[in-house]
Short mmCIF file of C-alpha atoms and ligand atoms in Angstrom, two decimals:
data_model
loop_
_atom_site.label_atom_id
_atom_site.label_comp_id
_atom_site.label_asym_id
_atom_site.label_seq_id
_atom_site.Cartn_x
_atom_site.Cartn_y
_atom_site.Cartn_z
CA MET A 20 -3.45 18.54 13.79
CA GLU A 21 -2.33 19.31 10.25
CA ARG A 22 -4.62 20.19 7.39
CA PHE A 23 -4.38 20.91 3.68
CA VAL A 24 -5.94 24.01 2.12
CA ILE A 25 -6.49 23.39 -1.60
CA GLN A 26 -7.76 25.72 -4.31
CA GLY A 27 -10.33 24.11 -6.61
CA ASN A 28 -11.10 24.41 -10.30
CA THR A 29 -7.60 23.10 -10.97
CA ARG A 30 -6.86 21.20 -14.15
CA VAL A 31 -3.92 18.92 -13.31
CA HIS A 32 -1.20 19.44 -15.92
CA GLY A 33 2.47 18.48 -15.90
CA GLU A 34 4.97 15.71 -15.23
CA ILE A 35 6.04 13.98 -12.01
CA ALA A 36 8.33 11.08 -11.09
CA ILE A 37 6.88 8.10 -9.21
CA SER A 38 8.49 6.99 -5.94
CA GLY A 39 9.29 3.51 -4.69
CA SER A 40 6.35 1.32 -3.69
CA LYS A 41 5.21 1.56 -0.07
CA ASN A 42 3.60 -1.87 -0.23
CA ALA A 43 6.74 -3.48 -1.65
CA ALA A 44 9.13 -1.61 0.66
CA LEU A 45 7.41 -2.64 3.90
CA PRO A 46 7.76 -6.46 3.46
CA ILE A 47 11.25 -5.99 1.98
CA LEU A 48 12.35 -4.08 5.09
CA ALA A 49 10.99 -6.94 7.22
CA ALA A 50 12.98 -9.39 5.06
CA VAL A 51 16.21 -7.71 6.23
CA LEU A 52 15.78 -9.79 9.41
CA LEU A 53 16.22 -13.01 7.41
CA CYS A 54 19.78 -12.15 6.42
CA ASP A 55 22.99 -12.69 8.38
CA GLY A 56 24.90 -10.19 6.25
CA ALA A 57 24.61 -6.60 5.02
CA THR A 58 21.67 -5.56 2.86
CA VAL A 59 21.10 -2.46 0.71
CA VAL A 60 17.51 -1.41 -0.09
CA ASP A 61 17.36 1.22 -2.84
CA ASN A 62 14.53 3.48 -4.10
CA LEU A 63 12.95 3.55 -0.63
CA PRO A 64 10.10 6.09 -0.57
CA GLN A 65 10.29 8.79 2.09
CA LEU A 66 7.06 7.90 3.90
CA GLN A 67 5.87 7.78 7.48
CA ASP A 68 5.29 4.01 7.21
CA VAL A 69 8.89 3.48 6.02
CA ALA A 70 10.13 5.60 8.92
CA THR A 71 8.05 3.48 11.32
CA SER A 72 9.50 0.29 9.81
CA LEU A 73 13.03 1.63 10.26
CA GLU A 74 12.19 2.57 13.85
CA LEU A 75 10.99 -1.00 14.40
CA LEU A 76 14.11 -2.56 12.85
CA GLY A 77 16.27 -0.23 14.93
CA SER A 78 14.40 -1.22 18.13
CA LEU A 79 15.22 -4.87 17.36
CA GLY A 80 18.92 -4.01 17.05
CA VAL A 81 19.37 -3.90 13.26
CA GLU A 82 22.20 -1.52 12.30
CA LEU A 83 20.77 1.09 9.94
CA GLY A 84 22.41 3.77 7.80
CA MET A 85 21.04 5.92 4.98
CA ALA A 86 23.40 6.30 2.01
CA GLY A 87 21.44 9.09 0.36
CA THR A 88 17.77 9.86 0.96
CA ARG A 89 16.46 6.68 -0.61
CA ARG A 90 19.20 4.10 -0.10
CA LEU A 91 19.23 2.11 3.15
CA GLU A 92 22.15 0.03 4.39
CA ALA A 93 20.97 -2.44 7.04
CA ASN A 94 22.83 -5.17 8.91
CA PRO A 95 20.87 -7.47 11.25
CA ARG A 96 23.97 -9.09 12.84
CA GLN A 97 23.33 -7.39 16.21
CA VAL A 98 19.63 -8.19 16.63
CA HIS A 99 19.09 -8.19 20.42
CA SER A 100 15.30 -8.04 20.75
CA LEU A 101 12.60 -10.24 19.28
CA THR A 102 9.66 -8.10 20.37
CA ALA A 103 7.73 -5.71 18.12
CA PRO A 104 6.22 -3.31 20.68
CA TYR A 105 2.61 -2.12 20.87
CA GLU A 106 3.44 1.53 20.23
CA LEU A 107 4.99 0.71 16.85
CA VAL A 108 2.50 -1.96 15.75
CA ARG A 109 -0.34 0.43 16.70
CA LYS A 110 1.14 3.01 14.32
CA MET A 111 1.47 0.57 11.46
CA ARG A 112 -0.34 -2.77 11.07
CA ALA A 113 2.23 -3.93 8.54
CA SER A 114 4.60 -4.44 11.51
CA ILE A 115 3.05 -7.93 11.60
CA LEU A 116 5.36 -8.68 8.66
CA VAL A 117 8.36 -9.06 10.99
CA LEU A 118 6.68 -12.09 12.61
CA GLY A 119 7.65 -14.62 9.94
CA PRO A 120 11.24 -13.45 9.39
CA MET A 121 12.02 -13.16 13.12
CA LEU A 122 10.53 -16.57 13.88
CA THR A 123 12.28 -18.47 11.10
CA ARG A 124 15.69 -16.82 11.68
CA PHE A 125 15.75 -16.73 15.51
CA GLY A 126 13.18 -19.36 16.56
CA GLU A 127 11.13 -16.78 18.45
CA ALA A 128 9.03 -13.68 17.75
CA ASN A 129 6.74 -11.54 19.89
CA VAL A 130 4.55 -9.10 18.01
CA SER A 131 1.88 -6.92 19.55
CA PHE A 132 -1.48 -8.02 18.20
CA PRO A 133 -2.33 -5.57 15.38
CA GLY A 134 -5.67 -3.86 15.81
CA GLY A 135 -8.07 -3.07 13.05
CA CYS A 136 -8.16 0.23 11.29
CA ALA A 137 -10.67 2.52 9.59
CA ILE A 138 -11.18 0.21 6.61
CA GLY A 139 -11.86 -2.98 8.54
CA SER A 140 -11.05 -5.44 11.32
CA ARG A 141 -7.97 -6.67 9.42
CA PRO A 142 -7.55 -10.06 11.20
CA VAL A 143 -4.29 -12.02 10.95
CA ASP A 144 -5.71 -15.54 11.37
CA ILE A 145 -4.35 -16.70 7.98
CA HIS A 146 -0.84 -15.56 8.98
CA LEU A 147 -1.03 -17.54 12.24
CA GLN A 148 -2.62 -20.66 10.72
CA GLY A 149 0.17 -20.79 8.14
CA LEU A 150 2.94 -20.36 10.71
CA ARG A 151 1.43 -23.16 12.82
CA ALA A 152 1.39 -25.38 9.70
CA LEU A 153 5.13 -24.66 9.36
CA GLY A 154 5.64 -25.96 12.91
CA ALA A 155 5.38 -22.82 15.04
CA SER A 156 3.80 -22.78 18.50
CA ILE A 157 1.73 -19.62 18.81
CA GLU A 158 0.09 -18.21 21.92
CA ILE A 159 -1.84 -14.97 22.26
CA GLU A 160 -1.23 -13.42 25.67
CA ASP A 161 -1.24 -9.90 27.12
CA GLY A 162 -2.11 -8.53 23.69
CA PHE A 163 0.91 -10.15 22.07
CA ILE A 164 1.39 -12.87 19.50
CA ARG A 165 4.11 -15.08 20.96
CA ALA A 166 5.55 -17.47 18.38
CA THR A 167 8.28 -20.05 18.98
CA VAL A 168 9.73 -23.07 17.21
CA ASP A 169 12.18 -25.72 18.47
CA GLY A 170 14.94 -25.78 15.87
CA ARG A 171 13.78 -24.82 12.38
CA LEU A 172 10.36 -24.43 10.80
CA HIS A 173 9.61 -27.28 8.44
CA GLY A 174 8.34 -26.92 4.87
CA THR A 175 4.78 -28.00 4.06
CA THR A 176 1.88 -27.24 1.74
CA ILE A 177 -0.38 -24.39 2.91
CA CYS A 178 -3.68 -23.70 1.15
CA MET A 179 -4.75 -20.24 2.26
CA PRO A 180 -8.54 -19.99 2.80
CA MET A 181 -8.68 -16.55 1.14
CA VAL A 182 -6.27 -14.41 -0.84
CA SER A 183 -4.18 -12.35 1.58
CA VAL A 184 -1.26 -10.17 0.49
CA GLY A 185 0.24 -9.90 3.97
CA ALA A 186 -0.19 -13.57 4.84
CA THR A 187 1.42 -14.58 1.52
CA GLU A 188 4.37 -12.29 2.30
CA ASN A 189 4.74 -13.42 5.93
CA LEU A 190 4.61 -17.12 5.01
CA MET A 191 6.94 -16.72 2.02
CA MET A 192 9.52 -15.13 4.32
CA ALA A 193 8.99 -17.71 7.09
CA ALA A 194 9.46 -20.55 4.57
CA ALA A 195 12.67 -19.04 3.17
CA LEU A 196 14.78 -20.46 6.04
CA ALA A 197 12.56 -23.46 6.84
CA LYS A 198 13.87 -27.02 6.47
CA GLY A 199 12.50 -28.44 3.23
CA THR A 200 10.09 -27.10 0.62
CA THR A 201 6.88 -25.11 1.14
CA ARG A 202 4.01 -24.68 -1.37
CA LEU A 203 1.68 -21.72 -0.85
CA GLU A 204 -1.65 -22.39 -2.58
CA ASN A 205 -4.20 -19.62 -3.26
CA ALA A 206 -1.36 -17.15 -2.85
CA ALA A 207 -1.82 -13.44 -3.61
CA CYS A 208 -0.48 -12.43 -7.05
CA GLU A 209 0.09 -8.69 -6.45
CA PRO A 210 3.22 -7.19 -8.07
CA GLU A 211 4.52 -6.42 -4.57
CA ILE A 212 4.59 -10.18 -3.89
CA SER A 213 6.79 -10.68 -6.97
CA ASP A 214 9.00 -7.77 -5.89
CA LEU A 215 9.47 -9.36 -2.46
CA ALA A 216 10.24 -12.75 -4.03
CA ASN A 217 12.82 -11.13 -6.34
CA CYS A 218 14.36 -9.47 -3.31
CA LEU A 219 14.46 -12.72 -1.29
CA ASN A 220 16.14 -14.50 -4.20
CA ALA A 221 18.67 -11.67 -4.59
CA TRP A 222 19.50 -12.11 -0.88
CA GLY A 223 19.94 -15.94 -1.10
CA ALA A 224 16.47 -17.52 -0.93
CA ARG A 225 14.95 -19.92 -3.47
CA VAL A 226 11.41 -18.76 -4.36
CA THR A 227 9.59 -19.64 -7.59
CA GLY A 228 6.04 -19.00 -8.82
CA ALA A 229 5.57 -15.52 -7.29
CA GLY A 230 2.89 -13.68 -9.26
CA THR A 231 0.90 -16.90 -9.65
CA GLN A 232 -1.49 -18.55 -7.18
CA THR A 233 1.09 -21.20 -6.28
CA ILE A 234 4.41 -20.13 -4.82
CA VAL A 235 7.14 -22.70 -4.03
CA ILE A 236 9.83 -21.85 -1.50
CA GLU A 237 12.82 -24.19 -1.13
CA GLY A 238 14.23 -23.52 2.34
CA VAL A 239 17.91 -22.56 2.57
CA GLU A 240 20.33 -22.65 5.53
CA ARG A 241 21.16 -18.94 5.44
CA MET A 242 20.62 -15.75 3.43
CA PRO A 243 23.78 -13.62 3.12
CA GLY A 244 21.92 -10.49 1.97
CA GLY A 245 22.85 -8.10 -0.83
CA TYR A 246 21.37 -5.23 -2.90
CA PHE A 247 17.78 -4.71 -4.05
CA ARG A 248 15.87 -1.83 -5.66
CA VAL A 249 12.19 -1.45 -4.75
CA MET A 250 9.64 -1.35 -7.62
CA PRO A 251 7.71 1.85 -8.48
CA ASP A 252 4.52 2.51 -6.50
CA ARG A 253 1.61 1.46 -8.72
CA ILE A 254 -1.02 3.01 -6.42
CA GLU A 255 0.75 6.38 -6.29
CA THR A 256 0.88 6.15 -10.10
CA GLY A 257 -2.85 5.41 -10.36
CA THR A 258 -3.72 8.15 -7.90
CA TYR A 259 -2.08 10.90 -9.96
CA LEU A 260 -3.56 9.52 -13.19
CA ALA A 261 -7.01 9.60 -11.54
CA ALA A 262 -6.41 13.22 -10.48
CA ALA A 263 -5.80 14.16 -14.12
CA ALA A 264 -8.93 12.28 -15.21
CA ALA A 265 -11.16 13.90 -12.57
CA THR A 266 -9.90 17.42 -13.39
CA ARG A 267 -10.07 17.03 -17.20
CA GLY A 268 -6.30 17.54 -17.28
CA SER A 269 -3.22 15.86 -18.69
CA ILE A 270 -0.25 14.27 -16.97
CA ARG A 271 2.91 12.30 -17.63
CA VAL A 272 4.33 10.07 -14.88
CA THR A 273 7.91 8.80 -15.12
CA ASP A 274 9.88 6.12 -13.21
CA ALA A 275 6.65 4.08 -13.36
CA ASP A 276 5.90 0.46 -14.32
CA PRO A 277 2.79 0.34 -16.56
CA SER A 278 2.76 -3.47 -16.47
CA THR A 279 1.64 -3.39 -12.80
CA LEU A 280 -1.61 -1.48 -13.28
CA GLU A 281 -3.18 -2.76 -16.49
CA GLN A 282 -6.70 -2.99 -15.00
CA VAL A 283 -6.48 0.59 -13.73
CA LEU A 284 -5.30 1.85 -17.14
CA GLN A 285 -8.14 -0.05 -18.83
CA THR A 286 -10.65 1.58 -16.45
CA LEU A 287 -9.17 5.05 -17.03
CA ARG A 288 -9.39 4.55 -20.79
CA ALA A 289 -13.11 3.75 -20.25
CA THR A 290 -13.53 7.24 -18.73
CA GLY A 291 -12.52 8.63 -22.13
CA ALA A 292 -8.89 9.31 -21.26
CA TYR A 293 -6.21 9.01 -23.92
CA VAL A 294 -3.53 6.83 -22.29
CA ALA A 295 -0.11 6.26 -23.85
CA LEU A 296 2.72 4.33 -22.25
CA GLY A 297 6.34 3.30 -22.55
CA ALA A 298 8.65 1.01 -20.58
CA ASP A 299 8.78 3.34 -17.57
CA TRP A 300 6.27 6.14 -18.24
CA ILE A 301 2.55 6.71 -18.70
CA SER A 302 0.75 9.76 -20.12
CA LEU A 303 -2.94 10.47 -19.69
CA ASP A 304 -4.82 13.25 -21.47
CA MET A 305 -8.53 14.10 -21.07
CA GLN A 306 -8.25 16.80 -23.78
CA GLY A 307 -10.35 19.00 -21.50
CA ARG A 308 -13.31 16.65 -21.59
CA ARG A 309 -15.41 15.57 -18.61
CA PRO A 310 -14.77 11.91 -17.71
CA LEU A 311 -17.39 9.28 -18.51
CA ALA A 312 -18.76 7.26 -15.56
CA VAL A 313 -17.38 3.73 -15.17
CA ASP A 314 -18.40 0.59 -13.28
CA LEU A 315 -15.76 -1.27 -11.26
CA VAL A 316 -15.50 -4.17 -8.83
CA THR A 317 -12.40 -4.44 -6.65
CA ALA A 318 -10.66 -7.83 -6.62
CA PRO A 319 -7.29 -9.41 -5.85
CA TYR A 320 -4.65 -8.84 -8.55
CA PRO A 321 -4.88 -8.78 -11.52
CA GLY A 322 -8.37 -7.43 -10.77
CA PHE A 323 -9.08 -3.78 -10.01
CA PRO A 324 -7.05 -2.87 -6.87
CA THR A 325 -8.99 -1.96 -3.74
CA ASP A 326 -6.36 0.72 -3.07
CA MET A 327 -7.59 2.60 -6.17
CA GLN A 328 -11.30 2.36 -5.37
CA ALA A 329 -11.63 5.67 -3.52
CA GLN A 330 -9.81 7.56 -6.26
CA LEU A 331 -12.04 6.22 -9.07
CA THR A 332 -15.13 6.89 -6.93
CA VAL A 333 -14.18 10.59 -7.11
CA VAL A 334 -13.72 10.41 -10.89
CA ASN A 335 -17.26 8.99 -11.03
CA ALA A 336 -18.51 11.73 -8.68
CA VAL A 337 -17.74 14.37 -11.35
CA ALA A 338 -18.29 12.15 -14.40
CA ASP A 339 -20.98 12.19 -17.07
CA GLY A 340 -23.35 9.36 -16.17
CA VAL A 341 -23.81 6.85 -13.35
CA GLY A 342 -21.00 4.57 -12.19
CA ARG A 343 -21.25 1.63 -9.81
CA VAL A 344 -18.32 0.92 -7.49
CA THR A 345 -18.28 -2.41 -5.64
CA GLU A 346 -15.75 -3.05 -2.86
CA THR A 347 -15.17 -6.76 -2.25
CA ILE A 348 -11.92 -6.76 -0.24
CA PHE A 349 -12.56 -4.65 2.87
CA GLU A 350 -15.77 -4.27 4.82
CA ASN A 351 -15.58 -0.53 5.43
CA ARG A 352 -13.79 1.17 2.58
CA PHE A 353 -16.39 3.78 1.67
CA MET A 354 -15.35 6.17 4.45
CA GLN A 355 -14.66 8.96 1.97
CA ILE A 356 -18.23 8.92 0.64
CA GLN A 357 -19.88 10.83 3.49
CA GLU A 358 -17.26 13.55 3.02
CA LEU A 359 -17.79 13.60 -0.74
CA ARG A 360 -21.54 14.01 -0.15
CA ARG A 361 -20.72 17.11 1.91
CA MET A 362 -19.01 18.42 -1.24
CA GLY A 363 -22.18 17.83 -3.24
CA ALA A 364 -21.55 14.31 -4.56
CA ASP A 365 -24.64 12.24 -5.38
CA ILE A 366 -23.77 8.77 -4.05
CA VAL A 367 -26.03 6.05 -2.68
CA ILE A 368 -24.52 3.06 -0.85
CA ASP A 369 -26.26 -0.31 -0.84
CA ALA A 370 -24.25 -2.98 0.99
CA ASN A 371 -20.81 -3.00 -0.70
CA THR A 372 -21.85 -1.10 -3.81
CA ALA A 373 -21.83 2.68 -4.21
CA THR A 374 -23.97 4.07 -7.03
CA VAL A 375 -22.39 7.36 -8.07
CA LYS A 376 -24.36 9.84 -10.19
CA GLY A 377 -21.89 12.32 -11.59
CA VAL A 378 -22.38 16.04 -10.92
CA ASN A 379 -20.80 18.70 -13.08
CA ARG A 380 -18.99 20.31 -10.16
CA LEU A 381 -18.37 19.51 -6.51
CA LYS A 382 -18.23 22.37 -4.01
CA GLY A 383 -15.25 23.03 -1.81
CA THR A 384 -15.80 22.85 1.95
CA ARG A 385 -14.11 21.54 5.12
CA VAL A 386 -13.73 17.73 5.15
CA LEU A 387 -12.05 15.10 7.35
CA ALA A 388 -9.62 12.42 6.20
CA SER A 389 -10.16 8.92 7.61
CA ASP A 390 -7.56 6.64 6.02
CA LEU A 391 -4.76 6.75 3.46
CA ARG A 392 -6.58 6.26 0.19
CA ALA A 393 -9.69 8.14 1.34
CA SER A 394 -7.39 11.12 2.03
CA ALA A 395 -6.00 10.90 -1.50
CA SER A 396 -9.52 10.82 -2.91
CA LEU A 397 -10.47 13.96 -0.96
CA ILE A 398 -7.46 15.77 -2.45
CA ILE A 399 -8.64 14.79 -5.94
CA ALA A 400 -12.17 15.96 -5.08
CA ALA A 401 -10.80 19.30 -3.84
CA LEU A 402 -9.00 19.86 -7.14
CA ALA A 403 -12.19 19.16 -9.11
CA ALA A 404 -14.41 21.29 -6.85
CA ASP A 405 -15.44 24.92 -7.06
CA GLY A 406 -13.80 27.06 -4.40
CA GLU A 407 -11.45 26.19 -1.56
CA THR A 408 -11.35 22.91 0.37
CA CYS A 409 -9.79 22.30 3.76
CA ILE A 410 -8.89 18.67 4.57
CA ASP A 411 -8.34 17.96 8.27
CA ASP A 412 -6.25 15.19 9.82
CA ILE A 413 -3.97 14.72 6.84
CA HIS A 414 -1.35 12.62 8.69
CA TYR A 415 -2.78 9.64 6.80
CA VAL A 416 -1.53 11.08 3.50
CA ASP A 417 2.09 11.20 4.68
CA ARG A 418 1.94 7.43 5.27
CA GLY A 419 1.66 6.66 1.58
CA TYR A 420 2.40 9.64 -0.68
CA GLU A 421 5.97 10.94 -0.78
CA CYS A 422 6.44 14.73 -1.06
CA ILE A 423 2.80 15.12 -2.09
CA GLU A 424 2.74 18.94 -1.93
CA ALA A 425 5.87 19.23 -4.10
CA LYS A 426 4.48 16.79 -6.67
CA LEU A 427 1.10 18.55 -6.73
CA HIS A 428 2.82 21.95 -7.12
CA GLN A 429 4.64 20.48 -10.16
CA LEU A 430 1.15 19.72 -11.55
CA GLY A 431 -0.10 23.28 -11.14
CA VAL A 432 -1.96 22.67 -7.88
CA GLN A 433 -2.29 25.35 -5.19
CA ILE A 434 -1.99 23.45 -1.91
CA ILE A 435 -0.63 24.50 1.46
CA ARG A 436 -0.14 22.50 4.66
CA MET A 437 -1.31 24.29 7.82
CA THR A 438 -0.88 23.26 11.43
CA SER A 439 -3.64 23.95 13.90
CA GLU A 440 -3.84 23.23 17.62
C1 LIG B 17 -2.23 -5.19 1.85
O1 LIG B 17 -2.88 -5.22 3.10
C2 LIG B 17 -1.92 -3.74 1.57
N1 LIG B 17 -1.02 -3.21 2.60
C3 LIG B 17 -3.21 -2.92 1.53
O2 LIG B 17 -2.87 -1.59 1.19
C4 LIG B 17 -4.12 -3.51 0.45
O3 LIG B 17 -5.34 -2.81 0.44
C5 LIG B 17 -4.36 -4.99 0.72
O4 LIG B 17 -3.10 -5.69 0.81
C6 LIG B 17 -5.20 -5.65 -0.37
O5 LIG B 17 -4.56 -5.52 -1.60
C7 LIG B 17 0.30 -3.49 2.51
O6 LIG B 17 0.75 -4.16 1.61
C8 LIG B 17 1.18 -2.89 3.59
P1 LIG B 17 -4.89 -8.65 2.85
P2 LIG B 17 -3.13 -6.64 3.85
O7 LIG B 17 -4.27 -9.52 3.89
O8 LIG B 17 -2.01 -7.55 3.58
C9 LIG B 17 -8.65 -10.42 5.09
C10 LIG B 17 -2.84 0.74 1.43
O9 LIG B 17 -3.75 1.58 1.30
N2 LIG B 17 -7.70 -11.16 5.91
O10 LIG B 17 -4.68 -8.97 1.42
O11 LIG B 17 -3.48 -6.35 5.27
C11 LIG B 17 -8.59 -8.91 5.33
O12 LIG B 17 -9.37 -8.55 6.45
C12 LIG B 17 -3.12 -0.55 2.16
O13 LIG B 17 -1.68 0.87 0.96
C13 LIG B 17 -8.17 -12.11 6.82
O14 LIG B 17 -9.38 -12.32 6.97
O15 LIG B 17 -4.43 -7.14 3.09
C14 LIG B 17 -9.14 -8.36 4.03
O16 LIG B 17 -10.55 -8.37 4.10
C15 LIG B 17 -4.52 -0.60 2.73
N3 LIG B 17 -7.27 -12.80 7.58
C16 LIG B 17 -8.66 -9.37 2.98
O17 LIG B 17 -8.29 -10.55 3.72
C17 LIG B 17 -5.92 -12.61 7.46
O18 LIG B 17 -5.13 -13.28 8.17
C18 LIG B 17 -7.44 -8.92 2.20
O19 LIG B 17 -6.45 -8.53 3.17
C19 LIG B 17 -5.45 -11.65 6.52
C20 LIG B 17 -6.36 -10.95 5.75
#
């Protein structure tokens, strides 16, 4: 098991470049399966989840080549398997995103049923309901989702019962090669949805309305493929900004897209941070002051993103005042709080609201990571704490934060990765 050892009392200071978005890259890699020609995906982040996606595409028979560390050339002309195996889906739930593309292109798809994870049960019922509405026959057997369609899927109107990023992505991709037009009502509006739609259109699809609650997909006969560059990662951006806020530091992030995290920037300004921004950069400066506590409620975009909840909970943990954090998206996304309490945080949970009374300093100790964003929040807590912190089970971090030690070193952080039996 690997662990991080981090020195506390660190005021984050410096400049880093933001990598490509994990949550845009994963559906875009699945969309490769829609094309019958070569595709190039640029600005791919070097993450464990991207590596798992490439392993999955390779297992299906997609020809893959890396032209540089972040530029993938993929050609799905030799796809020979239509089964996403358990061992890969178990590693990454987002493997479910190959279901729609495989089904609509090849008329069949078998995907191991994705389990839950630390933050919740993560069902896929909305994905399956939508695919059935498009004409798919779906059976669940031997732990697999087995989807088939005679001929092509057929366009229809689908009103999703709740906002789901993954279901919106899966159904948008399934509809891309369906016969006729599909309307997705109550669609997710996240920037990653728009990035996927832009990619599908660049590769030959006809998608309009992405970024709004109604997306219209006009099915096409084929998608020849082409080039696409993945958007910057808005959650990585927010995570480093939150680290500067919690440690009373200052930071400039480049290769970013400020337009994708307006609610996060508004919340950080409420902590007392001075935030300036340009077309592709953001600077945040606390001027050495302790952050002010803030209240936040997570919500689908453009609301406050659930993926930034754990990071702002840590800012509140060392803030002046009491902040209330309400998680409305996932049923178990306060996993980091028991570890923060072990560092001296004063947090009371009542149902889906955490009341956080800021303390002047946390205290470094040994803590355990539980999921991706909880791990990031423990790193932020370690920086703001007195003394040394050891974070166990840090494989979660590598799923979503590219070159995190190198970027933290650029920000003046003393962090080392240690391997223990
Ligand atoms: C995506 O997950 C992201 N992952 C998550 O980021 C993010 O937290 C989430 O969207 C919400 O923004 C990727 O994009 C790879 P949902 P997804 O479907 O698509 C329920 C990270 O840290 N639901 O929008 O799985 C579900 O249980 C990860 O980078 C159903 O009930 O999220 C949840 O309560 C974590 N049935 C809510 O909807 C379904 O069929 C939102 O889930 C689908 C979802």
